[in-house]
XYZ file of C-alpha atoms in Angstrom:
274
model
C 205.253 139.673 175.083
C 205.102 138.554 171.977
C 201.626 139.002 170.032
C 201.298 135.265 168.057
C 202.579 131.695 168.330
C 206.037 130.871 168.286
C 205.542 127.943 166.020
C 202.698 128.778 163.560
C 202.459 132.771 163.861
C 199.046 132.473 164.669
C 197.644 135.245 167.366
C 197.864 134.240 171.208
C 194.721 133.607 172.552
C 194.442 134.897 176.228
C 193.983 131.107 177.388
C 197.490 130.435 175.554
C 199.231 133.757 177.641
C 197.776 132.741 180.268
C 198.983 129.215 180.827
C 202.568 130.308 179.436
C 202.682 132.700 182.754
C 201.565 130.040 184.817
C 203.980 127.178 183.906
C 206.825 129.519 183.341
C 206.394 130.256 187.471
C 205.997 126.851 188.169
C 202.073 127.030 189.087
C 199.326 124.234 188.509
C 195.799 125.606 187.712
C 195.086 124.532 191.719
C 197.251 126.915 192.992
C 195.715 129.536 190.909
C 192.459 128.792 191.925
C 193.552 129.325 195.665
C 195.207 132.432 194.961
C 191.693 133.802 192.821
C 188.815 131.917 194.908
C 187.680 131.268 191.215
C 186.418 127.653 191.013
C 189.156 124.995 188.827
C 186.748 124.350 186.259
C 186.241 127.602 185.504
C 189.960 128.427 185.322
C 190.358 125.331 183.007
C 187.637 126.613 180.552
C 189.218 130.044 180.363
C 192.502 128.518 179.566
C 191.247 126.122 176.956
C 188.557 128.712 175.522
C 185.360 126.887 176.169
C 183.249 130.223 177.158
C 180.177 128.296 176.763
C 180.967 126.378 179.984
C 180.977 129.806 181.659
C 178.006 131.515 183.138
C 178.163 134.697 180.787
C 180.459 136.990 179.266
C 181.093 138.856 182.152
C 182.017 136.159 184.562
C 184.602 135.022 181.748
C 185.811 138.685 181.348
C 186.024 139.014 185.202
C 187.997 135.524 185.550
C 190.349 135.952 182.749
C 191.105 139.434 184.296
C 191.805 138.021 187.769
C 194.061 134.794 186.616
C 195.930 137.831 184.817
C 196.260 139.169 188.251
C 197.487 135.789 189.647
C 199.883 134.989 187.222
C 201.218 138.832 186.805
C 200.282 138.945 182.768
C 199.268 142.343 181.344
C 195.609 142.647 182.362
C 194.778 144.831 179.720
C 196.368 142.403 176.790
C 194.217 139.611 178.079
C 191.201 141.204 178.395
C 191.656 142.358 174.692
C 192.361 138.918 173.853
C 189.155 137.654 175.622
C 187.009 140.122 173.924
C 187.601 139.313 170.503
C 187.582 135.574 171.343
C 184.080 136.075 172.769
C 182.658 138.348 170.145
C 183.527 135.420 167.805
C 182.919 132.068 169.577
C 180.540 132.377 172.610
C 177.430 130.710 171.673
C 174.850 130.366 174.539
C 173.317 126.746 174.468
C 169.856 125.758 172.283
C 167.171 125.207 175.271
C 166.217 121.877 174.602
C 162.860 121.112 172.888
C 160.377 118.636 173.960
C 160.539 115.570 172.005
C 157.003 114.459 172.850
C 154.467 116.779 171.024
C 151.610 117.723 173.637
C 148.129 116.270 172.038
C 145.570 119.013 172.923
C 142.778 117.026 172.530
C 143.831 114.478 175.096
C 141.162 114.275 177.839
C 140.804 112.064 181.336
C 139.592 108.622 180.778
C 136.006 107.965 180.820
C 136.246 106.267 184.080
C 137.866 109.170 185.845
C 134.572 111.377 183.849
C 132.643 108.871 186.001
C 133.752 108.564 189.110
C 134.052 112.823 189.113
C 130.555 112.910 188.077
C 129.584 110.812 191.093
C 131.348 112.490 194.174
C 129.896 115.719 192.509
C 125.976 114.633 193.045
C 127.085 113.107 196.220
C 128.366 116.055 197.863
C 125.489 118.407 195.870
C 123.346 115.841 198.045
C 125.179 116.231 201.836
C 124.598 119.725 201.175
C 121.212 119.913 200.175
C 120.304 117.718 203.102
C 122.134 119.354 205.542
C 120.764 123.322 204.785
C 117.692 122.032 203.780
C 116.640 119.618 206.314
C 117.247 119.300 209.879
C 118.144 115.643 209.953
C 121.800 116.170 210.239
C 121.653 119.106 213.107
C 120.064 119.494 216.340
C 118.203 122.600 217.196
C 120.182 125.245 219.081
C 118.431 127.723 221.411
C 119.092 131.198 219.613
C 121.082 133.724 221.785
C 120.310 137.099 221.540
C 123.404 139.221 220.615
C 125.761 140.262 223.230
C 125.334 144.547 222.311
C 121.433 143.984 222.514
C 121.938 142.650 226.041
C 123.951 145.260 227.223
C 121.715 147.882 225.675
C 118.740 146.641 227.425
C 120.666 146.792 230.864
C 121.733 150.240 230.380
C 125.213 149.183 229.690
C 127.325 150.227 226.551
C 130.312 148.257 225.535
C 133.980 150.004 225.824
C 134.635 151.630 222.850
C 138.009 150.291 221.396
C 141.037 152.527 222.032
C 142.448 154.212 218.923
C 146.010 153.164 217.665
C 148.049 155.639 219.447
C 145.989 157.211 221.409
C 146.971 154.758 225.056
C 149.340 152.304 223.424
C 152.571 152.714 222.301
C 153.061 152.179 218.824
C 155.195 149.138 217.593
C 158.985 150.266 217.269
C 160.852 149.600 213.798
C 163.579 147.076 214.299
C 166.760 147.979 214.276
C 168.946 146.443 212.019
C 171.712 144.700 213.255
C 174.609 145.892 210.484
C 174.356 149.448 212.564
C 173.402 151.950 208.625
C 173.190 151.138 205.485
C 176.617 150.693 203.906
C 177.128 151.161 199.830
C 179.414 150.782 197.410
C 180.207 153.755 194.666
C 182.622 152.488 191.225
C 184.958 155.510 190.618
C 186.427 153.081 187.787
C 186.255 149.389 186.197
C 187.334 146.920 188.808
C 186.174 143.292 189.912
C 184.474 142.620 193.370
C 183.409 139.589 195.171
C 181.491 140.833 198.573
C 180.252 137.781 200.569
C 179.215 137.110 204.256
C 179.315 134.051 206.662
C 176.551 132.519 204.262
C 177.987 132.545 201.230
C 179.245 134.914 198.048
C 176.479 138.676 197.832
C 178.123 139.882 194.421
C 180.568 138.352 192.205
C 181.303 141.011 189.392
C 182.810 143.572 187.419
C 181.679 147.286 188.547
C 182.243 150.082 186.006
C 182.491 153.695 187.052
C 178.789 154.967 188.337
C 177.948 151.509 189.171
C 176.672 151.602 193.039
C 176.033 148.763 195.196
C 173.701 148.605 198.598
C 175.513 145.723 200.681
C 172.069 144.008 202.242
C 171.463 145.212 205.815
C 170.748 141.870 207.164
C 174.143 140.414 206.048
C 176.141 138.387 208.503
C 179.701 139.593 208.922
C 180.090 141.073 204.926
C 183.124 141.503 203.386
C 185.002 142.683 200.248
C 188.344 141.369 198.137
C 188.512 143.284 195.144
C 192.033 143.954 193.893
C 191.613 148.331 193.038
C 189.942 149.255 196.279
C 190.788 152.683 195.556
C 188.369 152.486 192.870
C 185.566 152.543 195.507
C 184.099 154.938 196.929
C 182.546 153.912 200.648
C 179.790 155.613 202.131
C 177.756 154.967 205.807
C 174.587 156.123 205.564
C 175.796 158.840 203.245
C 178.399 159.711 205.089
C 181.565 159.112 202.956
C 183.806 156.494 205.128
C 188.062 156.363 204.825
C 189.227 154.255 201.457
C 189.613 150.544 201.610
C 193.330 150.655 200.393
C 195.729 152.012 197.695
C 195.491 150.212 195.123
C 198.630 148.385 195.195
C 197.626 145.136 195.477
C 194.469 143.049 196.280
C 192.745 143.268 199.471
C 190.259 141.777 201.666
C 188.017 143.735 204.169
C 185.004 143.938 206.268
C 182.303 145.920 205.331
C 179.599 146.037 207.591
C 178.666 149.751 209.195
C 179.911 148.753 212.244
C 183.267 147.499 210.805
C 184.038 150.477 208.674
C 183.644 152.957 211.572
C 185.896 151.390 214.058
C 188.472 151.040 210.988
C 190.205 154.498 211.666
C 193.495 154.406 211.122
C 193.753 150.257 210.985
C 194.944 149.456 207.321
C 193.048 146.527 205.398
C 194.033 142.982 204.936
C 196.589 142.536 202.163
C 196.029 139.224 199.910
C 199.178 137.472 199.389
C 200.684 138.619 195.364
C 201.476 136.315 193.224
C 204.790 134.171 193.779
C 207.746 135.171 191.298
């Protein structure tokens, strides 16, 4: 591959080896976004170099790596590419500022100062009436105290039962996934773990990075294209690996799921045409 333009001799940008894979194999920017789940805008602004309409570095690092993937360019090459690009143009946004200074010294309108004024004597009024007067109640017989009653007919009221002592306690719930399942990085490789709700984690994990897939997900799953890079674990208990390597794959990871696996081998995502 060659390491500037044709034309001008200027260096490839990864956006530039990226789209000359992709229309040498005949591809439009929709089929890779079918092949990588990544959203077509996204794709597009990785391909022209407009990191600011990305999320963050890492998402751009993480998409440029997996359109490599797609399009079967040198992962490595592009990801160099990206990082100088981004340690010279990505520029987060200016916040925008308020165009209407605040004046501290604005107060309510005298009329609201007014009105305010006059529901507070009101309602100091109502209450000084009502606790100090008896014109808005109606004397009530007063009843002596139910313990006092009991007392003077030799009675004593039942003594309330300590927790535990009659009662069962309240059992913990159990949670539904079957253990806690988590995710150990042995190396650098990108992850997307979702469920029937939506996307968990979309991200690059580097070696040491661990994550706890949530206990109350709903069917949760994995693609990540080096699941031997991952170290799977059931309650601590180390679980067999996802796959080889070889190519991308997508699997379920709920507790349940990973210990009726066995011998089954994981769901194999389709490589890249050409």
């Amino acid at each position: 591959m060659m390491d500037g333009d044709s034309t001008t001799g200027a260096p490839r940008t990864a956006g530039m080896m990226l789209r000359s894979a992709r229309e040498a194999q005949g591809l439009t920017l929709s089929d890779v976004a079918q092949r990588t789940r990544i959203p077509l805008r996204h794709l597009e602004a990785v391909e022209d170099g407009k990191f600011q309409a990305l999320p963050s570095i890492t998402y751009a690092m993480g998409f440029g790596r997996a359109y490599a993937r797609a399009v079967g360019v040198d992962e490595t090459e592009v990801a160099r590419a990206l990082r100088a690009e981004l340690a010279a143009n990505y520029q987060r946004p200016e916040p925008l500022q308020d165009l209407e200074p605040i004046d501290m010294r604005r107060g309510p309108s005298p009329s609201v100062v007014i009105v305010a004024a006059a529901i507070a004597i009101l309602l100091l009024l109502g209450v000084g009436l009502y606790f100090g007067t008896s014109l808005f109640r109606r004397d009530e017989p007063v009843t002596a105290p139910a313990a006092t009653v009991a007392g003077d007919l030799g009675m004593l009221p039942p003594s309330p039962t300590p927790a535990g002592a009659g009662a069962a306690p309240a059992s913990a719930p159990v949670p539904a996934g079957g253990g806690q399942v988590t995710l150990a990085a042995t190396g650098t490789t990108w992850v997307r773990i979702f469920d029937d709700t939506g996307t968990l984690v979309n991200k690059e994990m580097k070696e040491g990075d661990r994550y706890d897939v949530p206990m109350t997900a709903k069917n949760p799953q994995i693609r990540t294209g080096r699941p031997d890079l991952l170290t799977v674990t059931v309650n601590g208990s180390n679980v067999p690996s996802l796959g080889t390597g070889e190519r991308p794959v997508t699997v379920a990871i709920s507790a349940e799921a990973l210990r009726n696996r066995g011998s089954a081998t994981p769901t194999p995502t389709p490589s890249p045409a050409g």
